[in-house]
Each structure stands twice: as C-alpha cells, then as structure tokens.
Amino acid sequence: MNRLIVGPWAPWILVAVVLLMLVPGTASLPLVDRDEPRFARATVEMVERADWIKPTFNGQDRFDKPVLTYWLMRAGYALCGQGEFGARLHSIVSALLLVLLTWHTGRRWFDARAGFLAALGLATCVQMFLHGRLALADMPMVACVALVMVALGELLLAPEPGQARTNLRFWWWALYLGLGVGFLAKGPIVLAVPVVGLALMRWALWRKPLPWSRLKPFRGLLVTLAIMASWGVPALLVTQGRFFSVGVGEHVVQRGYDRFNNRGYTPFFYLGTAPLSLFPWIGLAGLAYFAARRKWSARNAWITSWMAAPYCIFTAYATQLPHYVLPAFPAFFLLLGQGLGMPERMRGARRLGRVFAGAMAVIAAAGIVVLAVITPPAGTEAMRFASLGALFAVLGLTLLPFAVLGERVWLGVAGMLAVAGGSLALGHYARQVHPAVHFAADWRALSADTRLVGYDFSEPSLVFYSGRSWIFPSDEEQLAAEIAKPGPMVVVTVVKECDPVLLLLGRERWRDKEQPAGLGSWTHEDYAGLNFGRTRWQVLRVSRRE
C-alpha cells in the first residue's frame, strides 16, 4: 500500500476515489435540497434570456448568491444537458480540484504519505459525499478558500533562501485570484476565513514575526477588486443596487444575527455535528491533535489557524448549518494525514478510530437487515430500496479507516465499491418517489395558458421539473382569488403526511391536511411520495380544471 500512495499513481488513485464517491447515482438522483432546484432553474432562466448578470427563479429576482455558480452550471448544461448531472458537474469538478490541492499541499509541506492520506480522508468524509455532488455554490467557494489559505502559507512561511522568486509570484497571483473568484462563488466568506486565520496565527497560535511584505496587499487587492467588479458593477447597475442590499444585507449580514427559518442556536452546534460531517474519520481526530501538538511548527500553526477560522466565524453566526464549516475540512485532514503516519505508539487514538468505525458499521448493517426483512406499506418499496442504498454507502465508508490503519488495499477497494453501488441504488430509487419528477412530463405537456398553483406544497423542484412558472399562494384567500380566475388550472395540495422512517417501520402517524374549498368539481389524482425539502412522506392531490 505504501508504494501506491507515495508513487506516481497516487494522484490517479485519488481521482478514481473522487469519481467513485461522487459520480455514481448523481445523474439519476433528483434535485433534493431546496436550493438545488433554485440554482438549477435560475440558470435555465438566465440561458433562456441570454442574461449573464442577473439570476431569476420562477420569474423573480434571485439575489441569494453571486453569479459564478450560475456561470459554471451553464457550462455543465452545455456539456451534459439541462438535467441533474449538468447542474452538479461544477461541484464534482471543484471537489476533485480541492482533493488534488490537498494532496499536493500535504506532499509539499510534509511528505507524500501525509498528503495522500489527507486527500483520501477529505474525499471520503460525509460532507464531501453530500456537497461534492450537489448543485450548490459551496464546493467552488471551498476550493477557492483552500487555494487562498495554501497561498498564504506558501508566501508567509517559506524560508527566504530556498524560495524561488517565480514561486512567490505564482502564489501571490493564486492568493488574489482565489479571493476574487471565491467572492463571485459565495460572497464575503472567502475574505473572512483568511482574515480570521491570519489574526489567530499572529496573536494566538504563533505570535512570531512573519514576512508580511511578500503579500503586497494594496496591489493584490486591486486584482481582487477588479475580478469582483467585472460582475459586481454591472449587477449593481442592472438591479439598482438591490443585489448588494439583499444579497449581502439580508443573506449574509442579517443571517449573522437573525436565525434563518427560525432555526435554533447553540454554541456547540458544530461540535455536535462533527461526528456526522467528518464521518468516518472523526474517530481518529485524536491523531490530528497529536500531530499538531508533537510536530508543532509554523506550518502546523497555520493549518490549525486555518481549521479554527471557519469554526470561530460560524459559531458566532446566528444561522447554523453543518456544511458551513466545510472550509475548515482540508486543514483538519492535513493534520490527520500527519497523524496517520506517526508511530504505532499512538495506539489509543487508533483504537478509538477502529471502535467508532466498527460501531457505525454495526449500526449500518443492522439497518440493512431491518429494512431487508420488514414488509413495507404498499407504495413505499422504492423508498425502502433508496434507504438500503444509503446504508450500503455508509457501510462502505466505515471500511476505509480499517483499510488505512491496517494497510489493506482490498478492504479500501471493497469499501469504495460499496459506496458506488449504494449511491447508484439511492439515486435510482429516490427518483421514483420524487413528486415533481413523477408529474414532470404531464406538466410540460400542458397548454401554455394553464396556470400552475402549489398550495401547502411550494417546493422549488416543481418549477425546475415542470419548466414552467408557478404561483404559490400563502393563504386560502390568495388561493381562492386564483381559483376564481377563468381558464385551465392545476392546483397541487397536500392531503396528509407522516414521518418516512415511522412509515417504513409500520408505525406511521398521519397528519391530515384540510383541503381548500372550490376544487370539488375538478378532476383529481392522488400521488404518494417523499418531500425531500421537508423529509416528509406526503400524499399529494393534483386537481385539474380544463
């Protein structure tokens, strides 16, 4: 195994791992996150208008994120068509570049083994498995943050005599280009992480003089501002300044002090979600700690500052989601990569990693057995098989720490094949229970004057899969006003819903929904499926008036 991870095949093995993690099932998996169909449909609308500046969703301005993701999705659509894989291609490519950058950095700063193991851990953690394939803005931003932090490490920590001037020039350009492109990906976070990281390095973790003059910040920030202005100025002009006031004022600043969607807040949120986000490697976190402590240096002080910066920023942020701290993950795995190469006397930390992975393997295997033997309610077979696929992927991930610690290549290959097979099953069967996918062909075939209305079911996937604009009334009064208008109409409502896990186990507790008045004489069709945005099994009623 050692010859594989330190030899010329190492980067190709990592490419294969990333592709096995992220490609299987991605083309069939429906757009599951609420933001996925928003990004995907907004890009379609920009293409239809031949607009490169202002995104819209469902005909309304969308100021949530800057424009880079929409541009990248346009490229994905041009290569793969306007479907799920085309919408997600940019995330897969960004994840691949991020993993290779982590490998190169670990190899350059430490040794080939540490670089490979760091990149392998990053490529196979749960958050990368999820967000590395989603049609969102996160992966391009994380890749840019990593490039910026590596560039800062190269500029500030390289010794004077051995550092070629051309190397310094390369990393200087990488720093400021990364800041500019990262801002176009997801806004100010790409600026905040290096600022907080530098503050932690200078005043908390290292506190020694650094060659700040190498940064040439005034000249460099002009490069960054030029990139930001290339889209930002036209966007501000086209939207009369609303892209800044809404995109930054509401979606960045306001979320910092006001909880989004009434989510709860706890200062320990990211500590509590780490076992899931960093699964299956969280059990070996002690090795990352020992590596930082026993090999303390300017490099490891900078990596620790890099890792801590996103946690500091988002712990103080009112809106909390597990993936917000993704920019810290490459740094964590750079420390872990070193720890995995430390002597066997770290037996306690290694044993803990094995125990954690083993416990998760037992839980996943138990879940597979339960789902295999139960008799699910009629109409939920596809959801059962999708759940089995997800559990097989989890079981495959649990094999990876055993493969690394025991240096058993065959076990790692078996784990990756289980992940790929589980992902294929998850994507295939999840598609069968997605309501918008089920009705997509019918909605696209409707006459152009048919109005589409979603009441109590206002998922953005309706807009993407129908390729049509929708009306989403907020109350029965608005719905009644729409029904009163003449002409053909389709109204989607929720009849009842329950927890999908309890449903599979035969212990469902249905919650009935009151049906709106005025639809009695219409034709109706009921369909049971999974609302991925709310994680609820719902019975939907599609009412039609010709």
PDB file of C-alpha atoms in Angstrom, residues 336-489:
ATOM      1  CA  LEU A 336      -4.867  13.928  10.298  1.00  0.00           C
ATOM      2  CA  GLY A 337      -2.676  12.885   7.368  1.00  0.00           C
ATOM      3  CA  GLN A 338       0.384  13.606   9.504  1.00  0.00           C
ATOM      4  CA  GLY A 339      -1.112  11.791  12.481  1.00  0.00           C
ATOM      5  CA  LEU A 340      -1.816   8.658  10.458  1.00  0.00           C
ATOM      6  CA  GLY A 341       1.894   8.498   9.631  1.00  0.00           C
ATOM      7  CA  MET A 342       3.001   8.757  13.249  1.00  0.00           C
ATOM      8  CA  PRO A 343       4.422   5.709  15.082  1.00  0.00           C
ATOM      9  CA  GLU A 344       2.211   2.880  16.311  1.00  0.00           C
ATOM     10  CA  ARG A 345       2.617   4.060  19.899  1.00  0.00           C
ATOM     11  CA  MET A 346      -0.477   6.196  19.283  1.00  0.00           C
ATOM     12  CA  ARG A 347      -2.411   3.004  19.884  1.00  0.00           C
ATOM     13  CA  GLY A 348      -5.124   4.595  21.986  1.00  0.00           C
ATOM     14  CA  ALA A 349      -6.104   7.085  19.280  1.00  0.00           C
ATOM     15  CA  ARG A 350      -6.012   4.383  16.602  1.00  0.00           C
ATOM     16  CA  ARG A 351      -8.067   2.005  18.729  1.00  0.00           C
ATOM     17  CA  LEU A 352     -10.699   4.706  19.248  1.00  0.00           C
ATOM     18  CA  GLY A 353     -10.918   5.195  15.490  1.00  0.00           C
ATOM     19  CA  ARG A 354     -11.451   1.483  14.966  1.00  0.00           C
ATOM     20  CA  VAL A 355     -14.098   1.318  17.701  1.00  0.00           C
ATOM     21  CA  PHE A 356     -16.016   4.263  16.254  1.00  0.00           C
ATOM     22  CA  ALA A 357     -15.898   2.923  12.681  1.00  0.00           C
ATOM     23  CA  GLY A 358     -16.828  -0.551  13.915  1.00  0.00           C
ATOM     24  CA  ALA A 359     -19.800   0.765  15.877  1.00  0.00           C
ATOM     25  CA  MET A 360     -21.051   2.666  12.836  1.00  0.00           C
ATOM     26  CA  ALA A 361     -20.595  -0.424  10.678  1.00  0.00           C
ATOM     27  CA  VAL A 362     -22.699  -2.459  13.100  1.00  0.00           C
ATOM     28  CA  ILE A 363     -25.432   0.206  13.100  1.00  0.00           C
ATOM     29  CA  ALA A 364     -25.448   0.395   9.283  1.00  0.00           C
ATOM     30  CA  ALA A 365     -25.513  -3.405   8.974  1.00  0.00           C
ATOM     31  CA  ALA A 366     -28.356  -3.618  11.488  1.00  0.00           C
ATOM     32  CA  GLY A 367     -30.300  -1.026   9.494  1.00  0.00           C
ATOM     33  CA  ILE A 368     -29.769  -3.045   6.316  1.00  0.00           C
ATOM     34  CA  VAL A 369     -31.040  -6.204   7.995  1.00  0.00           C
ATOM     35  CA  VAL A 370     -34.121  -4.441   9.385  1.00  0.00           C
ATOM     36  CA  LEU A 371     -35.024  -2.917   6.017  1.00  0.00           C
ATOM     37  CA  ALA A 372     -34.416  -6.239   4.282  1.00  0.00           C
ATOM     38  CA  VAL A 373     -36.789  -8.227   6.495  1.00  0.00           C
ATOM     39  CA  ILE A 374     -39.639  -5.784   7.067  1.00  0.00           C
ATOM     40  CA  THR A 375     -42.678  -5.679   4.813  1.00  0.00           C
ATOM     41  CA  PRO A 376     -43.115  -2.009   3.915  1.00  0.00           C
ATOM     42  CA  PRO A 377     -46.541  -0.458   3.264  1.00  0.00           C
ATOM     43  CA  ALA A 378     -47.749  -0.571  -0.318  1.00  0.00           C
ATOM     44  CA  GLY A 379     -46.182   2.101  -2.486  1.00  0.00           C
ATOM     45  CA  THR A 380     -43.067   2.581  -0.329  1.00  0.00           C
ATOM     46  CA  GLU A 381     -40.850  -0.146  -1.827  1.00  0.00           C
ATOM     47  CA  ALA A 382     -38.767   2.402  -3.746  1.00  0.00           C
ATOM     48  CA  MET A 383     -38.163   4.401  -0.571  1.00  0.00           C
ATOM     49  CA  ARG A 384     -37.009   1.221   1.172  1.00  0.00           C
ATOM     50  CA  PHE A 385     -34.518   0.438  -1.608  1.00  0.00           C
ATOM     51  CA  ALA A 386     -33.257   4.033  -1.610  1.00  0.00           C
ATOM     52  CA  SER A 387     -32.699   3.756   2.151  1.00  0.00           C
ATOM     53  CA  LEU A 388     -30.864   0.461   1.659  1.00  0.00           C
ATOM     54  CA  GLY A 389     -28.619   2.156  -0.898  1.00  0.00           C
ATOM     55  CA  ALA A 390     -27.791   4.925   1.550  1.00  0.00           C
ATOM     56  CA  LEU A 391     -26.953   2.402   4.286  1.00  0.00           C
ATOM     57  CA  PHE A 392     -24.714   0.396   1.936  1.00  0.00           C
ATOM     58  CA  ALA A 393     -22.822   3.614   1.142  1.00  0.00           C
ATOM     59  CA  VAL A 394     -22.405   4.297   4.871  1.00  0.00           C
ATOM     60  CA  LEU A 395     -21.223   0.738   5.433  1.00  0.00           C
ATOM     61  CA  GLY A 396     -18.669   1.167   2.659  1.00  0.00           C
ATOM     62  CA  LEU A 397     -17.333   4.341   4.255  1.00  0.00           C
ATOM     63  CA  THR A 398     -16.836   2.586   7.597  1.00  0.00           C
ATOM     64  CA  LEU A 399     -14.382   0.178   5.928  1.00  0.00           C
ATOM     65  CA  LEU A 400     -11.979   2.938   4.913  1.00  0.00           C
ATOM     66  CA  PRO A 401     -10.388   3.655   8.341  1.00  0.00           C
ATOM     67  CA  PHE A 402      -9.761  -0.107   8.741  1.00  0.00           C
ATOM     68  CA  ALA A 403      -8.175  -0.181   5.278  1.00  0.00           C
ATOM     69  CA  VAL A 404      -5.835   2.723   6.097  1.00  0.00           C
ATOM     70  CA  LEU A 405      -4.907   1.614   9.617  1.00  0.00           C
ATOM     71  CA  GLY A 406      -4.349  -1.990   8.537  1.00  0.00           C
ATOM     72  CA  GLU A 407      -2.859  -1.057   5.148  1.00  0.00           C
ATOM     73  CA  ARG A 408      -5.275  -3.402   3.378  1.00  0.00           C
ATOM     74  CA  VAL A 409      -5.848  -2.188  -0.168  1.00  0.00           C
ATOM     75  CA  TRP A 410      -8.543  -4.782  -0.885  1.00  0.00           C
ATOM     76  CA  LEU A 411     -10.634  -3.519   2.033  1.00  0.00           C
ATOM     77  CA  GLY A 412     -10.461   0.042   0.725  1.00  0.00           C
ATOM     78  CA  VAL A 413     -11.461  -1.112  -2.762  1.00  0.00           C
ATOM     79  CA  ALA A 414     -14.392  -3.071  -1.303  1.00  0.00           C
ATOM     80  CA  GLY A 415     -15.481  -0.003   0.671  1.00  0.00           C
ATOM     81  CA  MET A 416     -15.385   2.268  -2.377  1.00  0.00           C
ATOM     82  CA  LEU A 417     -17.333  -0.239  -4.493  1.00  0.00           C
ATOM     83  CA  ALA A 418     -19.979  -0.429  -1.743  1.00  0.00           C
ATOM     84  CA  VAL A 419     -20.208   3.373  -1.714  1.00  0.00           C
ATOM     85  CA  ALA A 420     -20.576   3.481  -5.510  1.00  0.00           C
ATOM     86  CA  GLY A 421     -23.177   0.699  -5.577  1.00  0.00           C
ATOM     87  CA  GLY A 422     -25.146   2.230  -2.728  1.00  0.00           C
ATOM     88  CA  SER A 423     -25.100   5.617  -4.450  1.00  0.00           C
ATOM     89  CA  LEU A 424     -26.430   4.103  -7.673  1.00  0.00           C
ATOM     90  CA  ALA A 425     -29.319   2.480  -5.807  1.00  0.00           C
ATOM     91  CA  LEU A 426     -30.015   5.648  -3.830  1.00  0.00           C
ATOM     92  CA  GLY A 427     -30.215   7.796  -6.956  1.00  0.00           C
ATOM     93  CA  HIS A 428     -32.326   5.321  -8.936  1.00  0.00           C
ATOM     94  CA  TYR A 429     -34.937   4.661  -6.271  1.00  0.00           C
ATOM     95  CA  ALA A 430     -35.061   8.176  -4.834  1.00  0.00           C
ATOM     96  CA  ARG A 431     -36.109   9.332  -8.290  1.00  0.00           C
ATOM     97  CA  GLN A 432     -39.126   7.038  -8.182  1.00  0.00           C
ATOM     98  CA  VAL A 433     -40.553   8.691  -5.054  1.00  0.00           C
ATOM     99  CA  HIS A 434     -39.929  12.320  -6.050  1.00  0.00           C
ATOM    100  CA  PRO A 435     -43.301  14.025  -6.708  1.00  0.00           C
ATOM    101  CA  ALA A 436     -42.049  16.675  -9.140  1.00  0.00           C
ATOM    102  CA  VAL A 437     -40.209  14.073 -11.230  1.00  0.00           C
ATOM    103  CA  HIS A 438     -43.340  11.896 -11.305  1.00  0.00           C
ATOM    104  CA  PHE A 439     -45.515  14.660 -12.743  1.00  0.00           C
ATOM    105  CA  ALA A 440     -42.864  16.425 -14.836  1.00  0.00           C
ATOM    106  CA  ALA A 441     -43.924  15.028 -18.227  1.00  0.00           C
ATOM    107  CA  ASP A 442     -47.604  15.839 -17.585  1.00  0.00           C
ATOM    108  CA  TRP A 443     -46.862  19.409 -16.550  1.00  0.00           C
ATOM    109  CA  ARG A 444     -44.600  20.065 -19.519  1.00  0.00           C
ATOM    110  CA  ALA A 445     -47.345  18.849 -21.854  1.00  0.00           C
ATOM    111  CA  LEU A 446     -49.958  21.302 -20.550  1.00  0.00           C
ATOM    112  CA  SER A 447     -51.082  24.166 -22.736  1.00  0.00           C
ATOM    113  CA  ALA A 448     -49.189  27.424 -22.384  1.00  0.00           C
ATOM    114  CA  ASP A 449     -52.193  29.196 -20.829  1.00  0.00           C
ATOM    115  CA  THR A 450     -52.570  26.658 -17.992  1.00  0.00           C
ATOM    116  CA  ARG A 451     -51.787  28.229 -14.627  1.00  0.00           C
ATOM    117  CA  LEU A 452     -49.872  26.056 -12.122  1.00  0.00           C
ATOM    118  CA  VAL A 453     -50.544  26.600  -8.422  1.00  0.00           C
ATOM    119  CA  GLY A 454     -48.887  24.962  -5.425  1.00  0.00           C
ATOM    120  CA  TYR A 455     -50.682  25.349  -2.097  1.00  0.00           C
ATOM    121  CA  ASP A 456     -49.003  23.981   1.050  1.00  0.00           C
ATOM    122  CA  PHE A 457     -46.596  22.289  -1.371  1.00  0.00           C
ATOM    123  CA  SER A 458     -44.358  25.041  -2.683  1.00  0.00           C
ATOM    124  CA  GLU A 459     -41.170  23.097  -3.352  1.00  0.00           C
ATOM    125  CA  PRO A 460     -38.787  24.740  -5.863  1.00  0.00           C
ATOM    126  CA  SER A 461     -38.446  21.366  -7.606  1.00  0.00           C
ATOM    127  CA  LEU A 462     -41.914  21.971  -9.099  1.00  0.00           C
ATOM    128  CA  VAL A 463     -40.509  24.885 -11.072  1.00  0.00           C
ATOM    129  CA  PHE A 464     -37.397  23.055 -12.289  1.00  0.00           C
ATOM    130  CA  TYR A 465     -39.017  19.790 -13.358  1.00  0.00           C
ATOM    131  CA  SER A 466     -42.069  21.360 -14.963  1.00  0.00           C
ATOM    132  CA  GLY A 467     -40.044  24.000 -16.783  1.00  0.00           C
ATOM    133  CA  ARG A 468     -42.920  26.390 -16.037  1.00  0.00           C
ATOM    134  CA  SER A 469     -43.661  29.293 -13.714  1.00  0.00           C
ATOM    135  CA  TRP A 470     -45.728  28.524 -10.616  1.00  0.00           C
ATOM    136  CA  ILE A 471     -47.958  30.522  -8.300  1.00  0.00           C
ATOM    137  CA  PHE A 472     -47.546  29.805  -4.587  1.00  0.00           C
ATOM    138  CA  PRO A 473     -50.380  31.378  -2.540  1.00  0.00           C
ATOM    139  CA  SER A 474     -49.534  31.972   1.094  1.00  0.00           C
ATOM    140  CA  ASP A 475     -53.101  31.535   2.406  1.00  0.00           C
ATOM    141  CA  GLU A 476     -56.566  30.322   1.373  1.00  0.00           C
ATOM    142  CA  GLU A 477     -57.686  33.825   0.472  1.00  0.00           C
ATOM    143  CA  GLN A 478     -54.972  34.144  -2.162  1.00  0.00           C
ATOM    144  CA  LEU A 479     -55.722  30.620  -3.401  1.00  0.00           C
ATOM    145  CA  ALA A 480     -59.437  31.446  -3.714  1.00  0.00           C
ATOM    146  CA  ALA A 481     -58.556  34.525  -5.768  1.00  0.00           C
ATOM    147  CA  GLU A 482     -56.521  32.358  -8.157  1.00  0.00           C
ATOM    148  CA  ILE A 483     -59.290  29.735  -8.444  1.00  0.00           C
ATOM    149  CA  ALA A 484     -61.803  32.471  -9.265  1.00  0.00           C
ATOM    150  CA  LYS A 485     -59.859  33.419 -12.383  1.00  0.00           C
ATOM    151  CA  PRO A 486     -61.114  31.703 -15.550  1.00  0.00           C
ATOM    152  CA  GLY A 487     -59.074  29.327 -17.661  1.00  0.00           C
ATOM    153  CA  PRO A 488     -57.282  25.991 -17.295  1.00  0.00           C
ATOM    154  CA  MET A 489     -55.506  25.453 -13.994  1.00  0.00           C
TER     155      MET A 489
END
